[in-house]
mmCIF file of C-alpha atoms and ligand atoms in Angstrom:
data_model
loop_
_atom_site.group_PDB
_atom_site.id
_atom_site.type_symbol
_atom_site.label_atom_id
_atom_site.label_comp_id
_atom_site.label_asym_id
_atom_site.label_seq_id
_atom_site.Cartn_x
_atom_site.Cartn_y
_atom_site.Cartn_z
ATOM 1 C CA MET A 220 134.491 302.188 274.659
ATOM 2 C CA ARG A 221 136.303 304.776 272.567
ATOM 3 C CA GLU A 222 135.611 304.674 268.880
ATOM 4 C CA ASP A 223 138.919 306.154 267.713
ATOM 5 C CA ASN A 224 136.950 308.157 265.255
ATOM 6 C CA SER A 225 138.686 311.517 265.170
ATOM 7 C CA VAL A 226 142.300 311.670 264.159
ATOM 8 C CA LEU A 227 144.945 314.387 264.138
ATOM 9 C CA VAL A 228 147.662 314.048 261.488
ATOM 10 C CA THR A 229 150.605 316.437 261.941
ATOM 11 C CA GLY A 230 152.596 316.983 258.764
ATOM 12 C CA GLY A 231 149.422 315.896 256.976
ATOM 13 C CA ALA A 232 150.079 317.990 253.873
ATOM 14 C CA GLY A 233 153.419 316.255 253.277
ATOM 15 C CA PHE A 234 154.223 313.234 251.154
ATOM 16 C CA LEU A 235 153.413 310.441 253.645
ATOM 17 C CA GLY A 236 150.888 312.523 255.624
ATOM 18 C CA SER A 237 148.683 313.220 252.611
ATOM 19 C CA HIS A 238 148.466 309.489 251.791
ATOM 20 C CA LEU A 239 147.618 308.794 255.432
ATOM 21 C CA CYS A 240 144.844 311.458 255.526
ATOM 22 C CA GLU A 241 143.372 309.939 252.387
ATOM 23 C CA LYS A 242 143.425 306.426 253.876
ATOM 24 C CA LEU A 243 141.813 307.583 257.151
ATOM 25 C CA LEU A 244 139.012 309.360 255.283
ATOM 26 C CA GLU A 245 138.384 306.180 253.290
ATOM 27 C CA GLU A 246 137.861 304.495 256.679
ATOM 28 C CA ASP A 247 135.204 307.143 257.500
ATOM 29 C CA ARG A 248 137.255 308.918 260.177
ATOM 30 C CA GLU A 249 137.232 312.617 260.991
ATOM 31 C CA VAL A 250 140.640 314.006 260.083
ATOM 32 C CA ILE A 251 142.314 317.168 261.333
ATOM 33 C CA CYS A 252 145.378 317.806 259.195
ATOM 34 C CA VAL A 253 147.920 320.142 260.788
ATOM 35 C CA ASP A 254 150.808 321.519 258.749
ATOM 36 C CA ASN A 255 152.962 324.657 258.572
ATOM 37 C CA PHE A 256 153.575 324.044 254.816
ATOM 38 C CA PHE A 257 157.354 324.058 255.207
ATOM 39 C CA THR A 258 157.823 321.114 252.836
ATOM 40 C CA GLY A 259 154.205 320.060 252.397
ATOM 41 C CA THR A 260 151.731 321.792 250.093
ATOM 42 C CA ARG A 261 148.007 322.465 249.902
ATOM 43 C CA ARG A 262 148.083 320.758 246.501
ATOM 44 C CA ASN A 263 148.846 317.427 248.213
ATOM 45 C CA VAL A 264 145.500 317.559 250.040
ATOM 46 C CA GLU A 265 143.389 319.774 247.804
ATOM 47 C CA HIS A 266 141.352 316.741 246.660
ATOM 48 C CA LEU A 267 140.367 316.181 250.323
ATOM 49 C CA VAL A 268 139.399 319.763 251.155
ATOM 50 C CA GLY A 269 135.733 319.466 250.058
ATOM 51 C CA ASN A 270 135.208 316.472 252.366
ATOM 52 C CA THR A 271 133.119 317.500 255.430
ATOM 53 C CA ARG A 272 135.138 315.102 257.613
ATOM 54 C CA PHE A 273 138.417 316.807 256.653
ATOM 55 C CA GLU A 274 139.822 319.954 258.261
ATOM 56 C CA LEU A 275 143.071 321.624 257.241
ATOM 57 C CA LEU A 276 144.813 323.758 259.883
ATOM 58 C CA ARG A 277 147.939 325.859 259.337
ATOM 59 C CA HIS A 278 149.876 325.404 262.552
ATOM 60 C CA ASP A 279 153.463 324.856 263.662
ATOM 61 C CA VAL A 280 153.739 321.914 266.091
ATOM 62 C CA THR A 281 156.501 323.637 268.055
ATOM 63 C CA PHE A 282 153.614 325.675 269.551
ATOM 64 C CA PRO A 283 150.927 324.156 271.782
ATOM 65 C CA LEU A 284 147.739 322.934 270.139
ATOM 66 C CA TYR A 285 144.401 322.359 271.822
ATOM 67 C CA VAL A 286 142.008 320.104 269.920
ATOM 68 C CA GLU A 287 139.901 317.079 270.939
ATOM 69 C CA VAL A 288 140.858 313.864 269.139
ATOM 70 C CA ASP A 289 141.063 310.103 269.737
ATOM 71 C CA GLN A 290 144.255 309.423 267.820
ATOM 72 C CA ILE A 291 147.353 311.356 266.794
ATOM 73 C CA TYR A 292 149.783 310.544 264.002
ATOM 74 C CA ASN A 293 152.856 312.730 264.498
ATOM 75 C CA LEU A 294 154.535 313.099 261.105
ATOM 76 C CA ALA A 295 155.479 316.791 261.174
ATOM 77 C CA CYS A 296 159.183 317.140 260.353
ATOM 78 C CA PRO A 297 161.072 317.819 257.128
ATOM 79 C CA ALA A 298 162.501 314.478 256.016
ATOM 80 C CA SER A 299 165.003 315.185 253.260
ATOM 81 C CA PRO A 300 168.572 316.241 254.149
ATOM 82 C CA THR A 301 168.320 319.394 251.979
ATOM 83 C CA HIS A 302 165.226 320.579 253.833
ATOM 84 C CA TYR A 303 166.075 319.509 257.370
ATOM 85 C CA GLN A 304 169.546 321.103 257.053
ATOM 86 C CA PHE A 305 168.093 324.396 255.776
ATOM 87 C CA ASP A 306 167.186 325.488 259.330
ATOM 88 C CA PRO A 307 168.670 322.821 261.626
ATOM 89 C CA VAL A 308 167.603 324.526 264.858
ATOM 90 C CA GLN A 309 163.991 324.558 263.684
ATOM 91 C CA THR A 310 164.344 320.868 262.731
ATOM 92 C CA THR A 311 165.340 319.906 266.273
ATOM 93 C CA LYS A 312 162.577 322.120 267.674
ATOM 94 C CA THR A 313 160.027 320.456 265.411
ATOM 95 C CA SER A 314 161.054 316.972 266.539
ATOM 96 C CA VAL A 315 161.511 317.734 270.232
ATOM 97 C CA HIS A 316 159.039 320.555 271.044
ATOM 98 C CA GLY A 317 156.628 319.035 268.527
ATOM 99 C CA ALA A 318 156.800 315.669 270.319
ATOM 100 C CA ILE A 319 156.339 317.307 273.748
ATOM 101 C CA ASN A 320 153.293 319.268 272.574
ATOM 102 C CA MET A 321 151.672 316.307 270.832
ATOM 103 C CA LEU A 322 152.402 314.005 273.805
ATOM 104 C CA GLY A 323 150.975 316.649 276.171
ATOM 105 C CA LEU A 324 147.879 316.815 273.982
ATOM 106 C CA ALA A 325 147.611 313.004 273.894
ATOM 107 C CA LYS A 326 147.945 312.910 277.688
ATOM 108 C CA ARG A 327 145.219 315.512 278.241
ATOM 109 C CA VAL A 328 142.646 313.901 275.939
ATOM 110 C CA ARG A 329 143.916 310.305 276.467
ATOM 111 C CA ALA A 330 144.481 309.837 272.740
ATOM 112 C CA SER A 331 146.721 307.128 271.328
ATOM 113 C CA ILE A 332 149.713 308.568 269.513
ATOM 114 C CA LEU A 333 152.006 307.324 266.758
ATOM 115 C CA GLN A 334 155.460 308.709 266.014
ATOM 116 C CA ALA A 335 156.929 308.603 262.518
ATOM 117 C CA SER A 336 160.502 307.825 263.503
ATOM 118 C CA THR A 337 163.247 306.905 261.103
ATOM 119 C CA SER A 338 166.053 304.539 260.150
ATOM 120 C CA GLU A 339 168.309 307.546 260.846
ATOM 121 C CA VAL A 340 168.127 306.640 264.550
ATOM 122 C CA TYR A 341 170.610 303.870 263.602
ATOM 123 C CA GLY A 342 172.982 306.454 262.041
ATOM 124 C CA ASP A 343 175.821 304.918 260.021
ATOM 125 C CA PRO A 344 175.279 301.387 261.358
ATOM 126 C CA GLU A 345 177.897 298.747 262.105
ATOM 127 C CA VAL A 346 175.142 296.108 262.505
ATOM 128 C CA HIS A 347 173.573 294.898 259.263
ATOM 129 C CA PRO A 348 170.660 294.539 258.670
ATOM 130 C CA GLN A 349 169.374 296.746 261.494
ATOM 131 C CA PRO A 350 167.072 295.146 264.122
ATOM 132 C CA GLU A 351 165.074 297.325 266.555
ATOM 133 C CA ALA A 352 167.329 296.252 269.455
ATOM 134 C CA TYR A 353 170.349 297.954 267.835
ATOM 135 C CA TRP A 354 171.127 301.306 269.549
ATOM 136 C CA GLY A 355 172.710 302.884 266.505
ATOM 137 C CA ARG A 356 175.844 304.880 265.714
ATOM 138 C CA VAL A 357 174.964 308.549 265.423
ATOM 139 C CA ASN A 358 177.235 311.598 265.311
ATOM 140 C CA PRO A 359 175.770 314.044 267.880
ATOM 141 C CA ILE A 360 177.374 317.178 266.359
ATOM 142 C CA GLY A 361 177.291 316.678 262.578
ATOM 143 C CA ILE A 362 175.114 318.178 259.866
ATOM 144 C CA ARG A 363 172.595 315.305 260.071
ATOM 145 C CA SER A 364 172.373 315.450 263.873
ATOM 146 C CA CYS A 365 169.465 317.926 263.981
ATOM 147 C CA TYR A 366 167.350 315.274 262.325
ATOM 148 C CA ASP A 367 168.880 312.080 263.775
ATOM 149 C CA GLU A 368 169.201 313.284 267.369
ATOM 150 C CA GLY A 369 165.885 315.169 267.193
ATOM 151 C CA LYS A 370 164.154 311.931 266.197
ATOM 152 C CA ARG A 371 166.066 309.968 268.858
ATOM 153 C CA CYS A 372 165.024 312.461 271.536
ATOM 154 C CA ALA A 373 161.428 312.255 270.297
ATOM 155 C CA GLU A 374 161.583 308.458 270.763
ATOM 156 C CA THR A 375 162.918 309.006 274.299
ATOM 157 C CA LEU A 376 159.965 311.292 275.040
ATOM 158 C CA PHE A 377 157.490 308.797 273.599
ATOM 159 C CA PHE A 378 158.819 305.972 275.782
ATOM 160 C CA ASP A 379 158.952 308.191 278.886
ATOM 161 C CA TYR A 380 155.319 309.283 278.396
ATOM 162 C CA TYR A 381 154.537 305.593 277.884
ATOM 163 C CA ARG A 382 156.224 304.549 281.150
ATOM 164 C CA GLN A 383 155.441 307.638 283.203
ATOM 165 C CA HIS A 384 151.926 308.553 281.998
ATOM 166 C CA ARG A 385 150.799 305.195 280.586
ATOM 167 C CA LEU A 386 150.155 306.701 277.182
ATOM 168 C CA ASP A 387 149.177 304.410 274.330
ATOM 169 C CA ILE A 388 152.111 304.958 271.932
ATOM 170 C CA LYS A 389 153.412 303.486 268.710
ATOM 171 C CA VAL A 390 156.844 304.218 267.295
ATOM 172 C CA LEU A 391 157.504 303.280 263.675
ATOM 173 C CA ARG A 392 161.038 303.483 262.313
ATOM 174 C CA ILE A 393 160.464 304.194 258.656
ATOM 175 C CA PHE A 394 163.194 303.401 256.097
ATOM 176 C CA ASN A 395 163.598 305.305 252.797
ATOM 177 C CA THR A 396 160.084 305.535 251.397
ATOM 178 C CA TYR A 397 159.182 307.050 248.043
ATOM 179 C CA GLY A 398 156.157 307.569 245.840
ATOM 180 C CA PRO A 399 153.801 310.103 244.284
ATOM 181 C CA ARG A 400 153.545 313.512 246.066
ATOM 182 C CA MET A 401 157.182 313.628 247.028
ATOM 183 C CA HIS A 402 158.346 317.188 246.533
ATOM 184 C CA PRO A 403 160.079 317.521 243.115
ATOM 185 C CA ASN A 404 162.913 319.561 244.720
ATOM 186 C CA ASP A 405 162.898 317.379 247.786
ATOM 187 C CA GLY A 406 166.553 316.442 247.315
ATOM 188 C CA ARG A 407 166.037 312.790 248.188
ATOM 189 C CA VAL A 408 167.645 310.279 245.906
ATOM 190 C CA VAL A 409 164.571 308.726 244.251
ATOM 191 C CA SER A 410 162.902 312.044 243.373
ATOM 192 C CA ASN A 411 166.244 313.571 242.315
ATOM 193 C CA PHE A 412 167.104 310.710 239.947
ATOM 194 C CA ILE A 413 163.621 310.602 238.410
ATOM 195 C CA VAL A 414 163.328 314.353 237.894
ATOM 196 C CA GLN A 415 166.887 314.572 236.499
ATOM 197 C CA THR A 416 166.218 311.725 234.053
ATOM 198 C CA LEU A 417 162.863 313.123 232.933
ATOM 199 C CA ARG A 418 164.551 316.467 232.241
ATOM 200 C CA GLY A 419 167.448 314.802 230.420
ATOM 201 C CA GLU A 420 169.906 316.234 232.977
ATOM 202 C CA ASP A 421 172.950 314.511 234.475
ATOM 203 C CA ILE A 422 172.216 312.111 237.330
ATOM 204 C CA THR A 423 174.137 313.146 240.424
ATOM 205 C CA ILE A 424 175.635 310.193 242.272
ATOM 206 C CA PHE A 425 177.181 311.253 245.582
ATOM 207 C CA GLY A 426 180.456 309.443 246.337
ATOM 208 C CA ASP A 427 181.109 306.210 244.420
ATOM 209 C CA GLY A 428 177.438 305.144 244.430
ATOM 210 C CA LYS A 429 178.273 301.955 246.335
ATOM 211 C CA GLN A 430 176.411 303.035 249.482
ATOM 212 C CA THR A 431 173.131 301.138 249.804
ATOM 213 C CA ARG A 432 169.540 301.953 250.781
ATOM 214 C CA SER A 433 166.376 299.845 250.887
ATOM 215 C CA PHE A 434 163.450 301.583 249.232
ATOM 216 C CA CYS A 435 159.858 301.097 250.318
ATOM 217 C CA TYR A 436 156.812 302.206 248.366
ATOM 218 C CA VAL A 437 154.464 304.332 250.536
ATOM 219 C CA ALA A 438 152.390 302.145 252.928
ATOM 220 C CA THR A 439 150.610 302.478 256.363
ATOM 221 C CA PRO A 440 150.350 299.897 259.220
ATOM 222 C CA ALA A 441 149.581 300.271 263.034
ATOM 223 C CA ASP A 442 149.087 298.714 266.568
ATOM 224 C CA PHE A 443 151.532 298.131 269.575
ATOM 225 C CA PRO A 444 154.261 300.375 271.086
ATOM 226 C CA GLY A 445 157.244 299.293 269.023
ATOM 227 C CA PRO A 446 159.697 300.553 268.025
ATOM 228 C CA VAL A 447 159.184 298.665 264.816
ATOM 229 C CA ASN A 448 161.101 298.892 261.552
ATOM 230 C CA ILE A 449 158.978 299.629 258.497
ATOM 231 C CA GLY A 450 160.748 299.342 255.169
ATOM 232 C CA ASN A 451 161.717 297.155 252.283
ATOM 233 C CA PRO A 452 164.555 294.707 253.081
ATOM 234 C CA ARG A 453 165.643 294.499 249.434
ATOM 235 C CA GLU A 454 168.850 296.548 249.368
ATOM 236 C CA PHE A 455 170.210 298.451 246.351
ATOM 237 C CA THR A 456 173.313 300.509 245.768
ATOM 238 C CA ILE A 457 172.654 304.094 244.712
ATOM 239 C CA PHE A 458 174.408 303.259 241.439
ATOM 240 C CA GLU A 459 171.938 300.407 240.781
ATOM 241 C CA LEU A 460 169.059 302.754 241.556
ATOM 242 C CA ALA A 461 170.362 305.302 239.036
ATOM 243 C CA GLU A 462 170.674 302.625 236.323
ATOM 244 C CA LEU A 463 167.156 301.370 237.022
ATOM 245 C CA VAL A 464 165.638 304.863 236.781
ATOM 246 C CA VAL A 465 167.405 305.491 233.460
ATOM 247 C CA ARG A 466 166.292 302.111 232.136
ATOM 248 C CA ILE A 467 162.623 302.801 232.954
ATOM 249 C CA VAL A 468 162.506 306.456 231.897
ATOM 250 C CA GLY A 469 164.796 306.128 228.882
ATOM 251 C CA GLY A 470 166.378 309.366 227.664
ATOM 252 C CA LYS A 471 169.967 310.457 227.538
ATOM 253 C CA SER A 472 170.966 311.317 231.103
ATOM 254 C CA LYS A 473 174.567 310.514 232.071
ATOM 255 C CA LEU A 474 175.614 309.341 235.519
ATOM 256 C CA VAL A 475 178.001 311.845 237.125
ATOM 257 C CA PHE A 476 179.799 311.523 240.451
ATOM 258 C CA LYS A 477 179.758 314.267 243.139
ATOM 259 C CA PRO A 478 181.345 314.414 246.609
ATOM 260 C CA LEU A 479 179.646 312.324 249.287
ATOM 261 C CA PRO A 480 178.047 314.558 251.976
ATOM 262 C CA SER A 481 179.506 314.102 255.486
ATOM 263 C CA ASP A 482 178.098 311.372 257.730
ATOM 264 C CA ASP A 483 176.224 309.798 254.797
ATOM 265 C CA PRO A 484 175.449 306.227 255.996
ATOM 266 C CA ARG A 485 177.316 303.545 254.006
ATOM 267 C CA GLN A 486 174.606 300.919 254.166
ATOM 268 C CA ARG A 487 171.048 300.484 255.328
ATOM 269 C CA GLN A 488 168.608 297.613 255.388
ATOM 270 C CA PRO A 489 165.739 297.024 257.813
ATOM 271 C CA ASP A 490 165.357 293.755 259.674
ATOM 272 C CA ILE A 491 161.557 293.518 259.401
ATOM 273 C CA SER A 492 161.031 290.244 261.342
ATOM 274 C CA LEU A 493 159.190 292.161 264.078
ATOM 275 C CA ALA A 494 156.817 293.914 261.651
ATOM 276 C CA ARG A 495 156.099 290.558 260.034
ATOM 277 C CA GLN A 496 155.410 288.858 263.392
ATOM 278 C CA ARG A 497 153.542 291.582 265.256
ATOM 279 C CA LEU A 498 151.822 293.534 262.501
ATOM 280 C CA GLY A 499 151.602 290.905 259.805
ATOM 281 C CA TRP A 500 153.095 293.628 257.641
ATOM 282 C CA GLU A 501 155.557 293.405 254.778
ATOM 283 C CA PRO A 502 156.121 295.498 251.680
ATOM 284 C CA LYS A 503 154.242 294.356 248.596
ATOM 285 C CA VAL A 504 155.513 296.613 245.830
ATOM 286 C CA THR A 505 158.851 295.957 244.099
ATOM 287 C CA LEU A 506 161.260 298.823 243.456
ATOM 288 C CA GLU A 507 160.629 298.562 239.730
ATOM 289 C CA ASP A 508 156.823 298.801 240.070
ATOM 290 C CA GLY A 509 157.019 301.569 242.674
ATOM 291 C CA LEU A 510 159.407 303.548 240.483
ATOM 292 C CA LYS A 511 157.028 303.239 237.514
ATOM 293 C CA GLU A 512 154.177 304.793 239.534
ATOM 294 C CA THR A 513 156.440 307.504 240.925
ATOM 295 C CA ILE A 514 157.869 308.284 237.489
ATOM 296 C CA ALA A 515 154.334 308.596 236.076
ATOM 297 C CA TYR A 516 153.518 311.086 238.863
ATOM 298 C CA PHE A 517 156.606 313.244 238.199
ATOM 299 C CA ARG A 518 156.097 313.055 234.424
ATOM 300 C CA ALA A 519 152.599 314.521 234.858
ATOM 301 C CA LEU A 520 153.823 317.116 237.372
ATOM 302 C CA LEU A 521 156.682 318.318 235.155
ATOM 303 C CA ALA A 522 154.376 318.507 232.125
ATOM 304 C CA GLN A 523 152.177 321.097 233.916
HETATM 305 P P1 NAD B 77 157.515 315.654 254.042
HETATM 306 O O1 NAD B 77 158.563 316.693 254.145
HETATM 307 O O2 NAD B 77 156.805 315.498 252.743
HETATM 308 O O3 NAD B 77 156.413 315.838 255.177
HETATM 309 C C1 NAD B 77 156.638 316.497 256.396
HETATM 310 C C2 NAD B 77 155.478 317.449 256.637
HETATM 311 O O4 NAD B 77 155.646 318.085 257.925
HETATM 312 C C3 NAD B 77 155.413 318.575 255.600
HETATM 313 O O5 NAD B 77 154.098 318.712 255.141
HETATM 314 C C4 NAD B 77 155.876 319.809 256.388
HETATM 315 O O6 NAD B 77 155.324 321.001 255.877
HETATM 316 C C5 NAD B 77 155.382 319.472 257.775
HETATM 317 N N1 NAD B 77 156.102 320.176 258.850
HETATM 318 C C6 NAD B 77 157.439 320.330 258.995
HETATM 319 N N2 NAD B 77 157.701 321.016 260.119
HETATM 320 C C7 NAD B 77 156.504 321.293 260.716
HETATM 321 C C8 NAD B 77 156.127 321.987 261.891
HETATM 322 N N3 NAD B 77 157.031 322.540 262.725
HETATM 323 N N4 NAD B 77 154.797 322.089 262.175
HETATM 324 C C9 NAD B 77 153.860 321.542 261.346
HETATM 325 N N5 NAD B 77 154.176 320.885 260.213
HETATM 326 C C10 NAD B 77 155.482 320.768 259.906
HETATM 327 O O7 NAD B 77 158.209 314.274 254.461
HETATM 328 P P2 NAD B 77 157.641 312.777 254.499
HETATM 329 O O8 NAD B 77 158.564 311.948 253.727
HETATM 330 O O9 NAD B 77 156.211 312.748 254.221
HETATM 331 O O10 NAD B 77 157.893 312.438 256.037
HETATM 332 C C11 NAD B 77 156.865 312.426 256.993
HETATM 333 C C12 NAD B 77 157.419 311.912 258.320
HETATM 334 O O11 NAD B 77 157.917 310.587 258.147
HETATM 335 C C13 NAD B 77 158.562 312.757 258.858
HETATM 336 O O12 NAD B 77 158.432 312.861 260.262
HETATM 337 C C14 NAD B 77 159.783 311.947 258.509
HETATM 338 O O13 NAD B 77 160.834 312.187 259.397
HETATM 339 C C15 NAD B 77 159.248 310.533 258.591
HETATM 340 N N6 NAD B 77 160.041 309.620 257.761
HETATM 341 C C16 NAD B 77 159.949 309.626 256.400
HETATM 342 C C17 NAD B 77 160.746 308.764 255.658
HETATM 343 C C18 NAD B 77 160.692 308.717 254.151
HETATM 344 O O14 NAD B 77 161.504 308.020 253.570
HETATM 345 N N7 NAD B 77 159.771 309.366 253.487
HETATM 346 C C19 NAD B 77 161.648 307.919 256.301
HETATM 347 C C20 NAD B 77 161.730 307.961 257.677
HETATM 348 C C21 NAD B 77 160.914 308.803 258.407
HETATM 349 N N1 UDP B 78 149.991 320.741 275.301
HETATM 350 C C1 UDP B 78 149.332 321.004 274.115
HETATM 351 N N2 UDP B 78 148.005 320.682 274.020
HETATM 352 C C2 UDP B 78 147.313 320.103 275.040
HETATM 353 C C3 UDP B 78 148.012 319.828 276.248
HETATM 354 C C4 UDP B 78 149.342 320.146 276.335
HETATM 355 O O1 UDP B 78 149.905 321.523 273.176
HETATM 356 O O2 UDP B 78 146.126 319.829 274.842
HETATM 357 C C5 UDP B 78 151.408 321.075 275.394
HETATM 358 C C6 UDP B 78 151.702 322.112 276.469
HETATM 359 O O3 UDP B 78 152.277 323.231 275.807
HETATM 360 C C7 UDP B 78 152.725 321.466 277.362
HETATM 361 C C8 UDP B 78 153.181 320.215 276.623
HETATM 362 O O4 UDP B 78 152.095 319.895 275.760
HETATM 363 O O5 UDP B 78 153.838 322.289 277.538
HETATM 364 C C9 UDP B 78 153.445 319.036 277.545
HETATM 365 O O6 UDP B 78 152.283 318.795 278.323
HETATM 366 P P1 UDP B 78 152.378 318.013 279.692
HETATM 367 O O7 UDP B 78 150.997 318.031 280.287
HETATM 368 O O8 UDP B 78 153.006 316.696 279.492
HETATM 369 O O9 UDP B 78 153.412 318.850 280.537
HETATM 370 P P2 UDP B 78 153.318 320.230 281.293
HETATM 371 O O10 UDP B 78 152.039 320.942 280.899
HETATM 372 O O11 UDP B 78 153.325 319.839 282.731
HETATM 373 O O12 UDP B 78 154.523 320.951 280.838
HETATM 374 N N1 UDP B 79 172.171 310.633 246.823
HETATM 375 C C1 UDP B 79 172.794 310.702 245.591
HETATM 376 N N2 UDP B 79 172.394 311.648 244.703
HETATM 377 C C2 UDP B 79 171.371 312.517 244.976
HETATM 378 C C3 UDP B 79 170.715 312.438 246.225
HETATM 379 C C4 UDP B 79 171.152 311.485 247.134
HETATM 380 O O1 UDP B 79 173.732 309.922 245.305
HETATM 381 O O2 UDP B 79 171.052 313.352 244.090
HETATM 382 C C5 UDP B 79 172.608 309.600 247.777
HETATM 383 C C6 UDP B 79 172.911 310.122 249.176
HETATM 384 O O3 UDP B 79 174.251 310.560 249.284
HETATM 385 C C7 UDP B 79 172.630 308.898 250.034
HETATM 386 C C8 UDP B 79 171.516 308.177 249.270
HETATM 387 O O4 UDP B 79 171.540 308.684 247.941
HETATM 388 O O5 UDP B 79 173.749 308.055 250.065
HETATM 389 C C9 UDP B 79 170.117 308.388 249.881
HETATM 390 O O6 UDP B 79 169.944 309.778 250.057
HETATM 391 P P1 UDP B 79 168.587 310.436 250.575
HETATM 392 O O7 UDP B 79 168.874 311.882 250.784
HETATM 393 O O8 UDP B 79 167.468 310.080 249.677
HETATM 394 O O9 UDP B 79 168.264 309.713 251.962
HETATM 395 P P2 UDP B 79 169.126 309.324 253.261
HETATM 396 O O10 UDP B 79 170.582 309.619 253.047
HETATM 397 O O11 UDP B 79 168.531 310.124 254.346
HETATM 398 O O12 UDP B 79 168.881 307.873 253.377
#
């Protein structure tokens, strides 16, 4: 019987990846963390570097990788619109070539493999909330397509390796997640609003602020192919989020309105019935509590 002891985490020096590496080490696993440091940093994992069960490898997943592991968590991919739109061709390559290489690796060593997919596979949805059975509404040629279609193609590859090569796969569709170790210039709404408020700058609301998202504090479940939605079903408008950040941080930031980027989804909320049933998983941290922790992290970071 395989012990599932050694684990490869791609994108392991990123926000979610670094929390995952930490969790796996707490469970006494051997962890190989692979990252090209595009959006992730050594600082995110520096507290793990002395651990003899932890290995940090600079590598780009669009190139083949030969290591021996029992499990793979494929998280490599810039996740914020600012970063994934910086070099869109590389973003698609990371999702698609990265998935092919990691699936090829999983096939050779018979490792189980998990894909960090995204709510973006639903695009700008006309079904609300979004269940896993919904196929989505995605623009194939817009500025978000490199990310959305790259992730959709990665899901296709995962399910074809599952059917064709009997790989043990898991696909998680993660909805807007936030927390400590997000990049301060990440460009995502939670980090932007917190950093702007802490600096006393204007808070930039794109569009009228009535578009909604459902924010989930960083968490990590597993087990069965999926796809399965992972997120917090409590939905907030961006305007409400801005007000909440200002209320917790205090200070004198004003809310200012900027143009809405193209293809920005109007609403988003996960239907998490499947995660509840099959994984016994549901989010435990409220937006207010999660924001407090995240604000404390950015306060310390900005003070340095
Ligand atoms: P992040 O940007 O902090 O982490 C991504 C990591 O991947 C970074 O460390 C980056 O350097 C690395 N990376 C990028 N391209 C690479 C490449 N070609 N080779 C090797 N490493 C590469 O973002 P995150 O929020 O931690 O997201 C992690 C994963 O979860 C991503 O795949 C993302 O699409 C997915 N996800 C995140 C969210 C969220 O809200 N945080 C939501 C849905 C899906
Ligand atoms: N691959 C890898 N590491 C491995 C095995 C494969 O990076 O340990 C890559 C290899 O570059 C290959 C891809 O995974 O192109 C897909 O592998 P697969 O065996 O599915 O397909 P093939 O080798 O037939 O293209
Ligand atoms: N947003 C905003 N101000 C910002 C950053 C983002 O109003 O400074 C909005 C953005 O237009 C979107 C929402 O907040 O409607 C969530 O954006 P994010 O980039 O965090 O994630 P995604 O759009 O991928 O869900």
